[in-house]
Short mmCIF file of C-alpha atoms in Angstrom, two decimals:
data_model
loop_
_atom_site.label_atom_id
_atom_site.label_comp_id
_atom_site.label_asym_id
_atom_site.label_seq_id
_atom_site.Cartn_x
_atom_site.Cartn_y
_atom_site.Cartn_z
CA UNK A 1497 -32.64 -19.40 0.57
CA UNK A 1498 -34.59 -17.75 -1.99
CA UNK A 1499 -36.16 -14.43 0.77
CA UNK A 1500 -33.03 -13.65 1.83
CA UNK A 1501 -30.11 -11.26 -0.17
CA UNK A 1502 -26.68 -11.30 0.35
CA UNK A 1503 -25.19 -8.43 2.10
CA UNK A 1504 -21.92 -7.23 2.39
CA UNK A 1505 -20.24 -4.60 4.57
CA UNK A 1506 -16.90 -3.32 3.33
CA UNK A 1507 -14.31 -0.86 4.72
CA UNK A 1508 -11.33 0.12 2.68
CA UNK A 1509 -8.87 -2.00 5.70
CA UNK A 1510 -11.42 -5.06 5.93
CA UNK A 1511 -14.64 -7.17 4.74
CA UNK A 1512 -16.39 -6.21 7.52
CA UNK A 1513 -19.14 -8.74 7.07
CA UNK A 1514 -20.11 -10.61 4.53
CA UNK A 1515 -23.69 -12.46 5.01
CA UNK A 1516 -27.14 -14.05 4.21
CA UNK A 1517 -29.94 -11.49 5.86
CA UNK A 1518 -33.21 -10.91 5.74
CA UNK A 1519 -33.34 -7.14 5.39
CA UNK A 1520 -30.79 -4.03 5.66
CA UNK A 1521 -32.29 -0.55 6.60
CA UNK A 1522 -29.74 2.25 4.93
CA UNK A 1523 -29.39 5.92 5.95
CA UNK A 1524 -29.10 7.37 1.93
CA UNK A 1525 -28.30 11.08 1.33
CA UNK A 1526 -31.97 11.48 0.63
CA UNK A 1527 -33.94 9.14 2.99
CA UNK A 1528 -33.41 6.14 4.79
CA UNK A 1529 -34.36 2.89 2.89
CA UNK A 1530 -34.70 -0.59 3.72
CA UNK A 1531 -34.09 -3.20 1.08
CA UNK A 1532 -35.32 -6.89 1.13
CA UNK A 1533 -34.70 -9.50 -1.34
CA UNK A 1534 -35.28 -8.63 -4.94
CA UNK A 1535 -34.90 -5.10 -4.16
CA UNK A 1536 -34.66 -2.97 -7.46
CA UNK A 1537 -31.35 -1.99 -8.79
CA UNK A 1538 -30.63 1.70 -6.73
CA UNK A 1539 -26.91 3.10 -6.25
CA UNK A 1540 -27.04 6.02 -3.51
CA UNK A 1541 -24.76 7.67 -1.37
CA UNK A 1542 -25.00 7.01 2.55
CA UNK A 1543 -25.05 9.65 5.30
CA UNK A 1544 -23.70 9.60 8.40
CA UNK A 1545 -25.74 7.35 10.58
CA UNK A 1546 -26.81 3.98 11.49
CA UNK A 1547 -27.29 1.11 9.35
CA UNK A 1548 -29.39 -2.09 10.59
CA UNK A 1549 -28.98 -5.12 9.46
CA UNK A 1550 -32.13 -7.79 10.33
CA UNK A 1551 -31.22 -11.65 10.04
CA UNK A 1552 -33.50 -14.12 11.38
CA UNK A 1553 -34.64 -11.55 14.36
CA UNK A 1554 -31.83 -10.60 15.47
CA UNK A 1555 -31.04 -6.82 14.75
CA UNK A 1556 -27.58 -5.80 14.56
CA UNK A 1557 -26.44 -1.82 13.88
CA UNK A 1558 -23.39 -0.65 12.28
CA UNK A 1559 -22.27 3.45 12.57
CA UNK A 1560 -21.04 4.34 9.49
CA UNK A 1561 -19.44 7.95 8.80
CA UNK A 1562 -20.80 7.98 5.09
CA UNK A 1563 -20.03 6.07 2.12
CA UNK A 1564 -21.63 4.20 -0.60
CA UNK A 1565 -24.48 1.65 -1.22
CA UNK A 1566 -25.14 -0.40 -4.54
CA UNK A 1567 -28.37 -2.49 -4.25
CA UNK A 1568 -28.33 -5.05 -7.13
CA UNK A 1569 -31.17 -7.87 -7.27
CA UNK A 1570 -28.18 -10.49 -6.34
CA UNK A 1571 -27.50 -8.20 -2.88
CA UNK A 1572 -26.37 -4.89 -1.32
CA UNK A 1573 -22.93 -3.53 -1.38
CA UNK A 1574 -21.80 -1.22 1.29
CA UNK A 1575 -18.60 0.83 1.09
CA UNK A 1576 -17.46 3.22 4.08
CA UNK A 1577 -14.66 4.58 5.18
CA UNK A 1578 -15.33 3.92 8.95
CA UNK A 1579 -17.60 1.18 9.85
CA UNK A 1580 -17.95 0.76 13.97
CA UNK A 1581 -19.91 -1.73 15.36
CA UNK A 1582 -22.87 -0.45 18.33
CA UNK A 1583 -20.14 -1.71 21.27
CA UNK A 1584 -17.09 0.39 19.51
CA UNK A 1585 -19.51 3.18 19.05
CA UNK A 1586 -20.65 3.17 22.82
CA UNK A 1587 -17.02 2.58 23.45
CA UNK A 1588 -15.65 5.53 21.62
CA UNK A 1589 -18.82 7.66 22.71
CA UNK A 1590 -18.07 7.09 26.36
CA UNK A 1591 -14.41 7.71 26.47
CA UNK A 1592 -15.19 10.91 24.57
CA UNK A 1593 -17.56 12.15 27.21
CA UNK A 1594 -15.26 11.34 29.38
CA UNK B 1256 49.57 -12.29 6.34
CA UNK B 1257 46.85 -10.87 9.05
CA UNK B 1258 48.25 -11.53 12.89
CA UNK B 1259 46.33 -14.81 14.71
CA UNK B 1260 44.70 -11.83 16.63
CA UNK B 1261 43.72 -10.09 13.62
CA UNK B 1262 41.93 -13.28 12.29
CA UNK B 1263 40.21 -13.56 15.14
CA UNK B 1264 38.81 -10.29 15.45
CA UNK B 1265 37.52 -9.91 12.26
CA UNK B 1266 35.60 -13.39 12.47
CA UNK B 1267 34.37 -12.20 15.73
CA UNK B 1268 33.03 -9.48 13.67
CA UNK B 1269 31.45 -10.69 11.06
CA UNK B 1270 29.38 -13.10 13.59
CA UNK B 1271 27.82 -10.10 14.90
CA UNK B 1272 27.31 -8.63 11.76
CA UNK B 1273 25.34 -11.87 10.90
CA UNK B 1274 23.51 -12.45 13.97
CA UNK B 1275 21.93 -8.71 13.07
CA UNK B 1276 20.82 -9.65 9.45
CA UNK B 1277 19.63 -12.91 10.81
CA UNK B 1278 17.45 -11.12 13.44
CA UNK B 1279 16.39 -8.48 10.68
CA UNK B 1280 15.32 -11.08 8.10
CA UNK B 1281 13.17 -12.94 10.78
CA UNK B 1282 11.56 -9.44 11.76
CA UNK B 1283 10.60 -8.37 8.08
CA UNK B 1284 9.41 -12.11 7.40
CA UNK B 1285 6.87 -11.74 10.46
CA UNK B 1286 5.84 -8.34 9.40
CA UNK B 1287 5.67 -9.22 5.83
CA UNK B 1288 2.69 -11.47 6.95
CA UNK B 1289 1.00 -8.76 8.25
CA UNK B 1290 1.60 -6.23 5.59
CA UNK B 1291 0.46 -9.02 3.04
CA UNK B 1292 -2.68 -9.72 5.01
CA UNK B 1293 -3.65 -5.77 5.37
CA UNK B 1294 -2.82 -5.38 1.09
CA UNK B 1295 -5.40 -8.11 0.33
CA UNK B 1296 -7.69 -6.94 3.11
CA UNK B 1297 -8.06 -4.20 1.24
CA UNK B 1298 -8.63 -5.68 -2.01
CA UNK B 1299 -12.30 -5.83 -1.80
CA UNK B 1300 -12.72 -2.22 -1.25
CA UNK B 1301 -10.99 -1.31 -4.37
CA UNK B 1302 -12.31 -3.88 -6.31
CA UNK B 1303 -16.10 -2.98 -5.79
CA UNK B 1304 -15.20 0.79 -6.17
CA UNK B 1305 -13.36 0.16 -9.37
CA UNK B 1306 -16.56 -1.97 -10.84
CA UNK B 1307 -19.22 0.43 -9.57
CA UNK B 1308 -17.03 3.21 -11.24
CA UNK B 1309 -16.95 1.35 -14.42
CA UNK B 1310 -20.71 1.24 -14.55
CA UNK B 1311 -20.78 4.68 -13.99
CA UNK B 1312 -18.58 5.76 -16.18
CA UNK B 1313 -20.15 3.43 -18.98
CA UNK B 1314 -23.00 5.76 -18.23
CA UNK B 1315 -21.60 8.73 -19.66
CA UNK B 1316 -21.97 9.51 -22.96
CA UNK B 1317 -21.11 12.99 -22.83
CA UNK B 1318 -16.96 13.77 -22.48
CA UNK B 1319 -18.04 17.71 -22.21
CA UNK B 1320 -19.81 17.08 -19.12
CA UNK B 1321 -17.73 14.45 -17.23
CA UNK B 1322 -15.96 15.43 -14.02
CA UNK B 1323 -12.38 16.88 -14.32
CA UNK B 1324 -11.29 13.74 -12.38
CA UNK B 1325 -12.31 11.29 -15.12
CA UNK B 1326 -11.95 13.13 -18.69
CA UNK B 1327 -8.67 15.36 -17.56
CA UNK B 1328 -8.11 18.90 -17.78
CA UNK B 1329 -7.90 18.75 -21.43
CA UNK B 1330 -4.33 20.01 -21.22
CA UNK B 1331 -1.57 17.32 -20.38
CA UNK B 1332 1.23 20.18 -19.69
CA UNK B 1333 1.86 19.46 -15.93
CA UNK B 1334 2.43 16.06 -14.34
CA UNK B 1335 2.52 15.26 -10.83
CA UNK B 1336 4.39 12.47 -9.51
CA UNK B 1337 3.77 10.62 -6.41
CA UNK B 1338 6.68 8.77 -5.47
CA UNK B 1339 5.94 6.13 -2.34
CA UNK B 1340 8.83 4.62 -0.92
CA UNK B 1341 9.98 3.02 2.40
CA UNK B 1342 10.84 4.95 5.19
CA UNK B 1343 13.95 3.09 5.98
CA UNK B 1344 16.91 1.50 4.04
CA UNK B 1345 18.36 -1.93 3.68
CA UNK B 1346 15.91 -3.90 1.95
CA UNK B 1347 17.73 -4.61 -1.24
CA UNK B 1348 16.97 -2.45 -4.83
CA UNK B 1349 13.32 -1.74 -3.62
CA UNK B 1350 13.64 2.20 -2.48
CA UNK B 1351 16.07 2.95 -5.47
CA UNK B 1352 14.20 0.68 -7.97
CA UNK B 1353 11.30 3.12 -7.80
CA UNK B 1354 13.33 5.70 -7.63
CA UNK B 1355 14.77 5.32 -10.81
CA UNK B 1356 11.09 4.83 -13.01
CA UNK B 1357 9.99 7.90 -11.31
CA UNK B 1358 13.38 9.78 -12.56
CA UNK B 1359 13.41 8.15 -15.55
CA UNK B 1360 9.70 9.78 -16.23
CA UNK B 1361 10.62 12.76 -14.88
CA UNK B 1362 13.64 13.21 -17.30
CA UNK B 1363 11.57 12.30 -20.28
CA UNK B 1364 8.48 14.46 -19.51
CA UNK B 1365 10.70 17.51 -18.86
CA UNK B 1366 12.77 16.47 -21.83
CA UNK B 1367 9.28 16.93 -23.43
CA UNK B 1368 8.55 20.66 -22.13
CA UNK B 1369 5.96 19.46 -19.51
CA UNK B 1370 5.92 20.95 -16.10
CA UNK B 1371 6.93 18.33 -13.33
CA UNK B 1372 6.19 18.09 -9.51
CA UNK B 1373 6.97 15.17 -7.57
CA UNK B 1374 5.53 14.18 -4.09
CA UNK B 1375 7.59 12.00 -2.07
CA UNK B 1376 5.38 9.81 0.51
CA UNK B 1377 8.63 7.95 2.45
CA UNK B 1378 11.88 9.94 3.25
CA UNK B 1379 14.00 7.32 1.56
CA UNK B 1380 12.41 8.23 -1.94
CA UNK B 1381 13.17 12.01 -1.18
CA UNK B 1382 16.62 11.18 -0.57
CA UNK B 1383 17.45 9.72 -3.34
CA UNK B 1384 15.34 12.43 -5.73
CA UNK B 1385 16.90 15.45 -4.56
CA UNK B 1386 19.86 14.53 -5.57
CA UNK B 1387 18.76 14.99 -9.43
CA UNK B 1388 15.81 17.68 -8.72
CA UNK B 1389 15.54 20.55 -6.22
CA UNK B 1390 12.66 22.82 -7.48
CA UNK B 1391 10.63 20.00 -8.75
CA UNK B 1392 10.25 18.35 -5.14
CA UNK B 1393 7.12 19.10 -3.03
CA UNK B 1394 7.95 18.88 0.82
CA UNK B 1395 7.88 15.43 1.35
CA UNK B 1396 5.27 13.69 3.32
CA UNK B 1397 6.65 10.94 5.71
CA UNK B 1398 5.05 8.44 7.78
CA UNK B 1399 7.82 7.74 9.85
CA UNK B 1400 7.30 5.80 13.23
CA UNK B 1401 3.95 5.01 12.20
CA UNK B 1402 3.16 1.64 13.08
CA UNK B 1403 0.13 0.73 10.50
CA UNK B 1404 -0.37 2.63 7.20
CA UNK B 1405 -4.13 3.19 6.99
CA UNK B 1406 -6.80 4.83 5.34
CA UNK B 1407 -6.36 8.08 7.37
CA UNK B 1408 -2.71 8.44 5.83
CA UNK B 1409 -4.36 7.98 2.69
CA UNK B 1410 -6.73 10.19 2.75
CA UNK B 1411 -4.08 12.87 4.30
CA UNK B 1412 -2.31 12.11 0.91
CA UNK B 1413 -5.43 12.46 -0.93
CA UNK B 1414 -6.72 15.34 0.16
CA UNK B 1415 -3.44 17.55 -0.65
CA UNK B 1416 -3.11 16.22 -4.01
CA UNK B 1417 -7.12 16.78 -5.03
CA UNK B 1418 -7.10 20.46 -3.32
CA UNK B 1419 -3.70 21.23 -5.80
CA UNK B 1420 -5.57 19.49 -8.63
CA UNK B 1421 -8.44 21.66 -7.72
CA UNK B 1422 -6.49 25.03 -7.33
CA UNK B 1423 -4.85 23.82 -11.13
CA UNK B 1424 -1.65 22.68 -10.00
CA UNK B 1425 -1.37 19.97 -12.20
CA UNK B 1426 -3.57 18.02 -15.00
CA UNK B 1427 -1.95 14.60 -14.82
CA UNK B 1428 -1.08 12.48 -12.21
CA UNK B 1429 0.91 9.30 -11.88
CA UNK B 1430 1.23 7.10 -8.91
CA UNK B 1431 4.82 5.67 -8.16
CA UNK B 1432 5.21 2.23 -6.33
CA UNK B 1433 6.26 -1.44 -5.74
CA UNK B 1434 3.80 -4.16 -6.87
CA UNK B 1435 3.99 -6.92 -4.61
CA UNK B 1436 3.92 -9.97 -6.48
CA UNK B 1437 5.82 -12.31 -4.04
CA UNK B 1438 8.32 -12.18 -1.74
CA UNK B 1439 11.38 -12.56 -4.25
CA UNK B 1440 9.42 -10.17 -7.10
CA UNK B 1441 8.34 -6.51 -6.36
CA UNK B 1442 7.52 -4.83 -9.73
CA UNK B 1443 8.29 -1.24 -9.69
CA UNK B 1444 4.84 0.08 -10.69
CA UNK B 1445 3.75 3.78 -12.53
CA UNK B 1446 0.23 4.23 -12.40
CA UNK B 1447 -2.35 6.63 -13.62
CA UNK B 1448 -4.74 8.29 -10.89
CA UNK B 1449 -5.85 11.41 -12.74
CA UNK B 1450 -7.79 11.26 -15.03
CA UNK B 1451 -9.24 8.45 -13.51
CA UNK B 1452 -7.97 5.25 -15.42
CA UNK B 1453 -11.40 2.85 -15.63
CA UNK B 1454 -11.51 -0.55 -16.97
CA UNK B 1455 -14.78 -1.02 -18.72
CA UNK B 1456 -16.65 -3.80 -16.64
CA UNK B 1457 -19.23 -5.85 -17.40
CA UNK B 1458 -22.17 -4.80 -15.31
CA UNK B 1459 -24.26 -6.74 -12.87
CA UNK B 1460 -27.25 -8.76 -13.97
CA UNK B 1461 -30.55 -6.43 -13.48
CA UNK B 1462 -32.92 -8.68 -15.02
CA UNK B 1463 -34.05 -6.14 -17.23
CA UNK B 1464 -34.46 -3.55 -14.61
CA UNK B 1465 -32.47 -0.19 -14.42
CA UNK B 1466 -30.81 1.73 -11.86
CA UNK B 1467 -32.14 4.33 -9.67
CA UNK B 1468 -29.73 6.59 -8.82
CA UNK B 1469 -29.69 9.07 -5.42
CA UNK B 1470 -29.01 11.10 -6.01
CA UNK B 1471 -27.86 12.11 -9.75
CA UNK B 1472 -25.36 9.94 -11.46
CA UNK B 1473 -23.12 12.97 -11.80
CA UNK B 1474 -23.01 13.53 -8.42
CA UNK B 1475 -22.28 10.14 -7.13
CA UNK B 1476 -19.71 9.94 -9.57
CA UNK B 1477 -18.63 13.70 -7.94
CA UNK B 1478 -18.31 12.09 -4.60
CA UNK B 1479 -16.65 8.87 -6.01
CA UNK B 1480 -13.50 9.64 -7.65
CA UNK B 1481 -12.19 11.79 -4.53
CA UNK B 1482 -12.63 8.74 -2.67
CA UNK B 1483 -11.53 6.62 -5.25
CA UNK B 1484 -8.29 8.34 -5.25
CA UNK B 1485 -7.90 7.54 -1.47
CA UNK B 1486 -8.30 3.88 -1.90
CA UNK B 1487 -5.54 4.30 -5.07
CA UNK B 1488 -3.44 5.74 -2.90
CA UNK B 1489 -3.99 3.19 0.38
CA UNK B 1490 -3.69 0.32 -1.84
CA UNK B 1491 -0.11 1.47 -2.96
CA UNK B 1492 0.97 2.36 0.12
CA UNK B 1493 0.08 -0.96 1.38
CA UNK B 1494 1.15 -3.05 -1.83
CA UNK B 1495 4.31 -0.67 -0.82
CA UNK B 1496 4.69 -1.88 2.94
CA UNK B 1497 4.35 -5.77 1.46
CA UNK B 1498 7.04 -5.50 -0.87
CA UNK B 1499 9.45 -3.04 1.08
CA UNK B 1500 9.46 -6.63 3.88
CA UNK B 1501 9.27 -9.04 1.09
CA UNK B 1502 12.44 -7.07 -0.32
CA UNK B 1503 14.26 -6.97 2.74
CA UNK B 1504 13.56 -10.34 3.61
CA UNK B 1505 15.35 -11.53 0.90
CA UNK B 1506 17.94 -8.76 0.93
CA UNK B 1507 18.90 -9.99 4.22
CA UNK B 1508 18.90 -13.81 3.38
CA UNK B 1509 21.59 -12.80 1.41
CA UNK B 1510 23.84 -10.53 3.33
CA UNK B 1511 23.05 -13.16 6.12
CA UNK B 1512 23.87 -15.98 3.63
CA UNK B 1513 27.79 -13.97 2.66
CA UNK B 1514 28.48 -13.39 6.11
CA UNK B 1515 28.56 -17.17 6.68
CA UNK B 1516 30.65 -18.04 3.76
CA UNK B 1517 32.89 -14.44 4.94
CA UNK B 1518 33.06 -16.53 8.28
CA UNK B 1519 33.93 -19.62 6.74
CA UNK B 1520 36.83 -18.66 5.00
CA UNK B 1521 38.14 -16.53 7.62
CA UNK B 1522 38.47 -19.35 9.72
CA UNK B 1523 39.94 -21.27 7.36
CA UNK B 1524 42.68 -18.74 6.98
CA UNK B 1525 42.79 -18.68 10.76
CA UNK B 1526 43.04 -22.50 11.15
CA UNK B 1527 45.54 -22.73 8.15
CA UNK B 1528 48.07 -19.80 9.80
CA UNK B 1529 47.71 -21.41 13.48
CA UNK B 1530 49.25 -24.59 12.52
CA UNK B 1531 51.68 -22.96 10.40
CA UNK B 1532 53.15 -21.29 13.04
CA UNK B 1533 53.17 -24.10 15.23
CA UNK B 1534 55.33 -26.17 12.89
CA UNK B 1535 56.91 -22.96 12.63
CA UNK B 1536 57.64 -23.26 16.89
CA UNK B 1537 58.37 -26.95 16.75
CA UNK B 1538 60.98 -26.54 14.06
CA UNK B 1539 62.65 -23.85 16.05
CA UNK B 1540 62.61 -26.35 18.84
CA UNK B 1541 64.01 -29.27 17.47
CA UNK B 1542 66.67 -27.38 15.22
CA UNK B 1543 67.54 -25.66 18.12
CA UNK B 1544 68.04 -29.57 20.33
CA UNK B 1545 69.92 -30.35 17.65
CA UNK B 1546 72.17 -27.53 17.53
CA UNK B 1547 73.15 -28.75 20.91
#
């Protein structure tokens, strides 16, 4: 489908995901920025923090501990080091407290 | 000739010996799945980094300005070698195979007048090297026990090689391991890490736009090549744990394969000197009737 872009999550053990979505929202070392389809070419370096990914309504968030993003008009790129899903986040973030 | 009891013993022996090599062969094949699936799971990782570095370093036009990581130091007197090897033996030529290209190197660069250091990431590699160099070897690092090589080993590796590069230690460094090509071929592999070696890549398709970059270009490409280095590292280490199964898989096909011819001729021997000295009893027997 032409309004969506290609998105893919990678870690440096796995292809973490590798999908058609509607929009990714990206926590870059200057700003947070979403990208849609036919997004301008931008290559920026992620923070810390949460990146949410938006396909067909349903809103899925991914804890990365900094990495890499390259946006091209084909799709977005992500490379981190550790990429945790919102259940191994809580998961980690409870046993911690604990 | 060896006593009946003799025989006997030593077959016994060499079935046990087998029954081990069998069991080791069918533990490195089952691991050798895993290590193979890990070494291309990380293939995508290092692929992407090595094109988005290309573009990069496309990018620069000016050598004077590029990061130490990617142009060098300038100087090419001191090498660093990073030799990773298994952490355990008996899996064929593969620990002493790598071995040898790193000490062949090593000779010929200090033949040359250049400063060596080598890094040893596996005990087996240090015990072979220290045989030939003492003051060259860095404390060896050693994953020993450690079920899964990941990124956090890499990085541990990483991180002590860019702080000496940063403190001057070295100017060049080469990478030491096994490619794994299948399970009968592991190609003993020397690679470049620093200066960065880049393949010039073709770029993506913009459609005529150009790239923002956030920030500067110089400063991703600051932040890159550390990392980059990391994933170098992880994907040898991982190439490494492939090929170290793959190589004693086979190794042990083999030694299992001997054993059973060992066996078979032992018993042959055995069967041959049994009835031998049966006819040897019967003859005393009848010659003895006879005597009578």
């Amino acid at each position: 489908m032409a309004n969506k872009l290609q998105f893919d999550l990678v870690s440096p053990e796995s292809l973490v995901l590798s999908a058609q979505v509607d929009s990714v929202s990206v926590p870059g070392l200057e700003g947070d920025f979403g990208v849609l389809p036919n997004h301008s070419p931008v290559m920026s370096i992620i923070r810390p923090g949460v990146l949410v990914v938006e396909n067909d309504g349903v809103v899925s968030q991914y804890h990365l501990d900094g990495g890499f993003v390259d946006v091209t008009p084909e799709g977005v790129t992500v490379l981190a080091e550790t990429i945790l899903t919102e259940a191994q986040a809580a998961e980690r973030g409870t046993s911690e407290d604990a | 000739m060896a006593s009946l009891k003799e025989l006997r013993n030593r077959i016994a022996s060499v079935q046990a010996t087998q029954k081990i090599t069998r069991a080791m062969q069918m533990v490195a094949a089952s691991k050798l799945r895993r290590a193979q699936e890990a070494a291309e799971a990380a293939r995508p990782y290092a692929d992407r980094m090595g094109a988005v570095l290309g573009n990069l370093a496309a990018g620069i036009t000016d050598p004077q300005g590029a990061p130490k990581l990617l142009a060098g130091t300038g100087s090419e007197q001191s090498h660093l070698l990073i030799v990773a090897t298994a952490e355990r033996g008996l899996c064929g030529g593969f620990n002493s195979s790598i071995a040898r290209l790193a000490r062949a190197d090593a000779y010929r660069l200090m033949a040359e007048g250049k400063d060596v250091k080598i890094l040893c990431v596996g005990r087996k590699g240090y015990d072979v090297l220290k045989r030939n160099f003492t003051k060259e070897l860095l404390p060896m690092i050693s994953y020993q026990g450690m079920k899964k090589i990941g990124y956090e080993q890499a990085q541990e590796v990483a991180t002590q090689v860019l702080g000496d590069f940063e403190n001057g230690g070295f100017d060049i460094c080469k990478l030491y391991y096994s490619r794994f090509q299948n399970v009968l071929t592991q190609v003993p592999t020397a690679l470049q890490i620093i200066p960065a070696h880049i393949e010039a890549v073709e770029g993506p398709d913009l459609a005529g736009a150009a790239y923002d970059y956030e920030p500067e270009e110089a400063e991703i490409l600051d932040a890159l090549l550390p990392r980059n280095i990391a994933i170098q590292i992880l994907r040898a280490l991982l190439e490494n744990a492939a090929s170290e199964q793959g190589a004693r898989m086979s190794a042990m096909d083999n030694a299992t394969r001997n054993a059973g011819e060992m066996i078979d001729a032992l018993s042959i021997t055995y069967n041959r000197s049994r009835q031998a000295q049966i006819t040897k009893e019967l003859i005393e027997i009848i010659s003895g009737a006879e005597a009578l």
